[in-house]
Amino acid sequence: MADIDNDQNDVDENEDDIILSELPDDELVEQMHDDLYDGLKEEIEEGTSILLERGWSAEKVLSEALVAGMTIVGIDFRDGILFVPEVLLSANAMKGGMAILQPLLAAAGAKPAGSMVIGTVKGDIHDIGKNLVGMMMEGAGFIVTDIGINNSVEEYIAALEEHQPDILGMSALLTTTMPYMKVVIDTLEEQGLRDKYIVMVGGAPLTEEFANAVGADAYCRDAAEASSRAVQLVSEKRAREHNMYQGSEVT
Ligand code: B1M
């Protein structure tokens, strides 16, 4: 009798074993959403590699398999179905997939289009969106210095002074931490540093109106918009600098 039970268990286990490489694209993507939800990092890494091998672009894997999966996690986190430890596992799994995509997204860039210091604001430890923005910016040819999470105004300013980037990028995911962006921008003003840098802000709770109200130069809804806006803003900055230089040569 025990043998029959064991055999039955084996059958059940085998039935549960999903071979990711045997799934068609749409089922694989759905399975990856489930695996992200369950925080299965190895499966996410495997699924990411399979989609790339099948000719998917890194951008498509990122948006359809990873970001879309994380959106589902976010909804259930909001609704109290998932809790912090589970969401941390999902975030860790997502980072596994992103690490595979990172060199591919970065490879698109040629000579530096500009430079950026980016970090999440004080009190806020969310870093997935910031990391994505950094990756896309590298993909657009920027040199990116990522100063991580929970940054005070002193830490932002120290990084700006050290790296002298074109852009300061700040990310915030909480309504309670996003006002800190104004603290940073006001301090830059007070110290006479504001005009040296383009300030870009982003994060799920932000809006264009908020960005204007705190005195940022640009609000970007997502990483793709951040990289294209950055290219545009830096080329405008270069043109202004060029004109100023020519003006000073004439006089
Ligand atoms: Co947090 N969390 N979380 N969380 N978390 C949110 C943000 C929340 C909306 C969930 C919810 O309730 N639905 C909610 C905020 C509510 C609010 O303030 N309105 C929330 C909360 C409440 C909290 C805690 C307070 C929970 C608690 O402890 N009770 C706590 C706070 C901790 C802290 O920071 N002090 C907390 C903790 C955590 C985890 C640690 C468990 C984990 C973070 C892990 C990590 O990042 N390493 C986590 C996660 C994962 C989330 C959700 C589920 C997903 C965030 C994410 O990574 N999204 C999130 C719900 C959600 O947003 N759906 C939630 C995917 C990412 C690709 O998108 O970050 O929006 P996003 O980035 C986008 C754009 O916003 C934009 O481009 C990115 C890519 O396209 N963007 C920029 C971002 N930064 C930019 C900068 C730019 C330009 C564009 O220029 C510089």
XYZ file of C-alpha atoms and ligand atoms in Angstrom:
342
model
C 0.000 0.000 0.000
C 2.826 2.385 0.994
C 4.437 1.688 -2.402
C 1.267 2.706 -4.222
C 1.179 5.981 -2.228
C 4.805 6.664 -3.083
C 4.191 5.954 -6.763
C 1.215 8.301 -6.680
C 3.378 11.027 -5.044
C 5.971 10.575 -7.773
C 3.316 10.989 -10.446
C 1.964 14.130 -8.714
C 5.475 15.597 -8.410
C 6.205 14.849 -12.054
C 2.953 16.464 -13.076
C 3.973 19.583 -11.085
C 7.379 19.780 -12.759
C 7.031 22.404 -15.432
C 9.767 22.416 -18.056
C 10.021 26.106 -18.881
C 11.835 25.533 -22.168
C 8.911 23.413 -23.441
C 6.304 26.137 -22.936
C 5.230 28.347 -25.854
C 6.065 32.041 -25.390
C 2.703 33.170 -24.006
C 2.543 30.345 -21.449
C 6.155 30.901 -20.475
C 5.472 34.580 -19.814
C 2.433 33.666 -17.732
C 4.504 31.107 -15.836
C 7.151 33.769 -15.211
C 4.503 36.057 -13.730
C 3.584 33.201 -11.360
C 7.250 32.516 -10.577
C 7.873 36.184 -9.875
C 4.858 36.176 -7.591
C 6.319 33.149 -5.780
C 9.785 34.739 -5.618
C 11.500 31.960 -7.593
C 14.731 33.626 -8.673
C 16.277 30.661 -10.525
C 13.120 30.133 -12.567
C 13.000 33.837 -13.449
C 16.626 33.716 -14.560
C 15.928 30.606 -16.639
C 12.770 32.085 -18.197
C 14.606 35.317 -19.019
C 17.392 33.374 -20.763
C 14.918 31.230 -22.705
C 13.022 34.251 -24.047
C 16.291 35.885 -25.092
C 17.379 32.669 -26.836
C 14.062 32.708 -28.696
C 14.934 36.109 -30.115
C 13.017 38.379 -27.744
C 14.651 41.775 -27.258
C 15.839 42.640 -23.759
C 13.289 45.501 -23.653
C 10.413 43.123 -24.473
C 11.446 40.579 -21.827
C 11.763 43.394 -19.320
C 8.360 44.936 -19.949
C 6.206 41.875 -20.736
C 7.698 39.249 -18.431
C 9.307 41.143 -15.542
C 7.647 44.554 -15.117
C 4.174 43.162 -15.913
C 4.723 40.391 -13.339
C 5.845 42.897 -10.732
C 2.709 44.940 -11.355
C 0.612 41.942 -10.270
C 2.754 41.625 -7.136
C 2.190 45.341 -6.461
C -1.594 45.011 -6.688
C -1.711 42.123 -4.220
C 0.743 43.913 -1.911
C -1.562 46.939 -1.919
C -4.578 44.756 -1.229
C -2.953 42.994 1.729
C -2.705 39.607 -0.008
C 1.094 39.679 -0.114
C 3.338 40.946 2.684
C 6.819 42.468 2.890
C 8.820 39.172 3.111
C 7.029 37.768 0.045
C 7.451 40.989 -1.918
C 11.160 41.004 -1.029
C 11.468 37.538 -2.562
C 9.674 38.767 -5.689
C 11.986 41.771 -5.858
C 14.997 39.481 -5.511
C 13.705 37.247 -8.306
C 13.125 40.293 -10.500
C 16.696 41.449 -9.866
C 17.932 38.028 -11.036
C 16.235 38.566 -14.396
C 17.369 42.179 -14.596
C 21.003 41.172 -14.035
C 20.820 39.029 -17.185
C 19.242 41.853 -19.190
C 21.546 44.600 -17.932
C 24.529 44.039 -20.280
C 22.167 43.734 -23.254
C 20.384 46.966 -22.432
C 23.714 48.701 -21.801
C 25.320 47.367 -25.010
C 23.139 49.628 -27.126
C 25.069 52.713 -25.986
C 28.215 53.860 -27.788
C 30.183 56.928 -26.671
C 28.923 58.579 -23.466
C 25.849 60.680 -24.142
C 26.234 62.260 -20.721
C 26.458 61.316 -17.091
C 24.101 60.900 -14.182
C 24.133 60.382 -10.441
C 21.013 58.529 -9.375
C 19.676 57.472 -6.001
C 16.511 56.822 -4.024
C 15.661 59.516 -1.473
C 16.050 59.408 2.288
C 13.644 57.093 4.104
C 12.957 55.052 0.983
C 14.486 51.668 0.242
C 12.723 50.877 -3.044
C 15.374 50.412 -5.709
C 13.986 48.291 -8.549
C 12.645 51.232 -10.558
C 15.790 53.250 -9.932
C 17.941 50.329 -11.066
C 15.866 50.039 -14.221
C 16.259 53.725 -14.957
C 20.021 53.357 -14.460
C 20.110 50.382 -16.814
C 18.139 52.148 -19.523
C 20.309 55.234 -19.160
C 23.426 53.109 -19.610
C 21.705 51.630 -22.631
C 21.286 55.156 -23.979
C 25.033 55.724 -23.570
C 25.168 57.480 -20.200
C 27.755 56.962 -17.487
C 25.624 56.230 -14.447
C 26.742 56.465 -10.832
C 24.186 54.722 -8.666
C 24.377 55.854 -5.051
C 21.744 53.397 -3.862
C 18.845 53.940 -1.487
C 17.995 56.122 1.503
C 20.091 59.107 0.425
C 20.300 62.256 2.508
C 20.815 65.651 0.902
C 24.450 65.546 2.088
C 24.981 62.225 0.302
C 23.464 63.532 -2.937
C 25.610 66.659 -2.833
C 28.784 64.716 -2.009
C 28.147 62.449 -5.022
C 27.464 65.444 -7.278
C 30.674 67.143 -6.218
C 32.664 63.957 -6.690
C 31.273 62.905 -10.093
C 30.191 66.264 -11.600
C 27.424 64.656 -13.688
C 25.099 66.345 -16.153
C 22.053 64.981 -14.339
C 20.918 64.351 -10.799
C 18.243 61.650 -10.769
C 16.069 61.073 -7.732
C 13.607 58.259 -7.236
C 10.862 57.898 -4.598
C 8.160 55.265 -4.269
C 6.387 56.488 -1.162
C 4.109 59.478 -0.747
C 5.889 60.050 2.570
C 9.377 60.227 1.021
C 8.752 62.085 -2.229
C 8.650 65.528 -0.507
C 12.326 64.997 0.338
C 13.117 65.788 -3.280
C 12.243 69.402 -2.512
C 14.681 69.409 0.407
C 17.460 68.332 -1.977
C 16.534 70.842 -4.694
C 16.164 73.710 -2.182
C 19.575 72.883 -0.698
C 21.132 72.898 -4.172
C 19.616 76.367 -4.657
C 20.900 77.594 -1.283
C 24.396 76.386 -2.083
C 24.380 77.964 -5.551
C 24.617 74.559 -7.221
C 21.170 74.236 -8.745
C 22.071 75.537 -12.210
C 24.970 73.115 -12.595
C 22.719 70.072 -12.859
C 19.632 68.874 -14.675
C 17.349 67.435 -12.002
C 15.177 64.500 -13.090
C 12.682 62.847 -10.772
C 10.508 59.779 -10.979
C 8.705 57.053 -9.062
C 5.201 55.622 -9.013
C 3.476 58.254 -6.812
C 4.982 61.273 -8.601
C 3.273 63.480 -11.153
C 4.312 66.213 -13.534
C 2.645 68.749 -11.228
C 4.610 67.493 -8.254
C 7.873 67.679 -10.195
C 7.108 71.266 -11.218
C 6.142 72.185 -7.665
C 9.442 70.947 -6.211
C 11.460 72.658 -8.947
C 12.714 69.642 -10.906
C 13.631 69.989 -14.577
C 11.859 66.815 -15.646
C 9.465 64.170 -14.424
C 9.616 60.816 -16.187
C 6.904 58.215 -15.931
C 9.139 55.252 -16.701
C 12.683 54.210 -17.494
C 12.287 54.449 -21.257
C 10.984 58.005 -20.993
C 13.795 58.839 -18.541
C 16.491 57.814 -21.005
C 14.973 59.609 -23.994
C 14.310 62.771 -21.946
C 17.858 62.649 -20.603
C 19.331 62.556 -24.107
C 17.211 65.564 -25.080
C 17.955 67.576 -21.920
C 21.700 66.962 -22.102
C 21.881 67.968 -25.753
C 19.996 71.194 -24.897
C 22.415 71.782 -22.013
C 25.417 71.227 -24.322
C 23.929 73.662 -26.870
C 23.454 76.306 -24.147
C 27.016 75.815 -22.909
C 28.309 76.014 -26.483
C 26.410 79.254 -27.111
C 27.679 80.756 -23.861
C 31.233 79.788 -24.777
C 30.915 81.325 -28.245
C 29.339 84.440 -26.732
C 32.234 84.851 -24.317
C 34.757 84.394 -27.161
C 33.162 87.191 -29.212
C 33.134 89.716 -26.338
Co 6.838 48.959 -1.189
N 5.289 50.130 -1.471
N 6.791 49.372 0.719
N 8.138 47.550 -1.014
N 6.366 48.398 -2.945
C 4.840 50.315 -2.843
C 5.570 51.487 -3.484
C 3.292 50.579 -2.653
C 2.675 51.423 -3.780
C 2.569 49.240 -2.468
C 1.089 49.391 -2.336
O 0.616 49.712 -1.281
N 0.387 49.167 -3.410
C 3.272 51.288 -1.263
C 3.414 52.804 -1.297
C 2.127 53.532 -0.959
C 2.327 54.990 -1.032
O 3.195 55.572 -0.445
N 1.476 55.602 -1.829
C 4.439 50.630 -0.569
C 4.618 50.581 0.835
C 3.501 51.155 1.672
C 5.769 50.024 1.425
C 6.097 49.944 2.923
C 5.779 51.196 3.742
C 5.371 48.692 3.443
C 5.519 48.438 4.930
O 6.591 48.275 5.430
N 4.393 48.463 5.574
C 7.621 49.641 2.909
C 8.443 50.934 2.901
C 9.912 50.667 3.048
C 10.716 51.945 2.820
O 11.033 52.259 1.695
N 11.024 52.653 3.873
C 7.748 48.938 1.608
C 8.690 47.949 1.359
C 8.829 47.287 0.175
C 9.781 46.101 -0.055
C 11.097 46.262 0.698
C 9.078 44.862 0.412
C 9.894 46.059 -1.618
C 11.066 46.887 -2.180
C 12.186 45.993 -2.656
C 13.172 46.771 -3.486
O 12.876 47.752 -4.151
N 14.375 46.292 -3.439
C 8.614 46.777 -2.024
C 8.045 46.697 -3.318
C 8.720 45.730 -4.285
C 6.915 47.457 -3.704
C 6.078 47.352 -5.001
C 5.238 46.099 -4.882
C 6.811 47.301 -6.306
C 7.762 48.460 -6.545
C 8.543 48.142 -7.778
O 9.662 47.678 -7.687
N 7.876 48.312 -8.941
C 5.227 48.692 -4.929
C 3.879 48.591 -5.599
C 3.943 49.121 -7.012
O 4.619 50.083 -7.316
N 3.222 48.477 -7.879
C 5.360 49.094 -3.520
C 8.465 47.949 -10.242
C 9.317 49.120 -10.752
C 9.849 48.722 -12.120
O 8.475 50.253 -10.898
O 9.533 51.459 -8.940
O 7.499 52.436 -10.099
P 8.744 51.653 -10.176
O 9.737 52.420 -11.175
C 9.336 52.820 -12.470
C 8.762 54.248 -12.534
O 8.176 54.676 -11.326
C 9.903 55.078 -12.984
O 10.623 54.201 -13.843
C 10.613 52.898 -13.266
C 10.771 51.881 -14.347
O 9.902 52.032 -15.422
N 10.872 55.625 -12.045
C 11.643 56.679 -12.428
C 11.253 55.253 -10.821
N 12.233 56.018 -10.374
C 12.511 56.915 -11.354
C 13.451 57.944 -11.423
C 13.484 58.707 -12.589
C 12.605 58.466 -13.634
C 11.688 57.444 -13.584
O 14.344 59.715 -12.781
C 15.402 59.878 -11.904
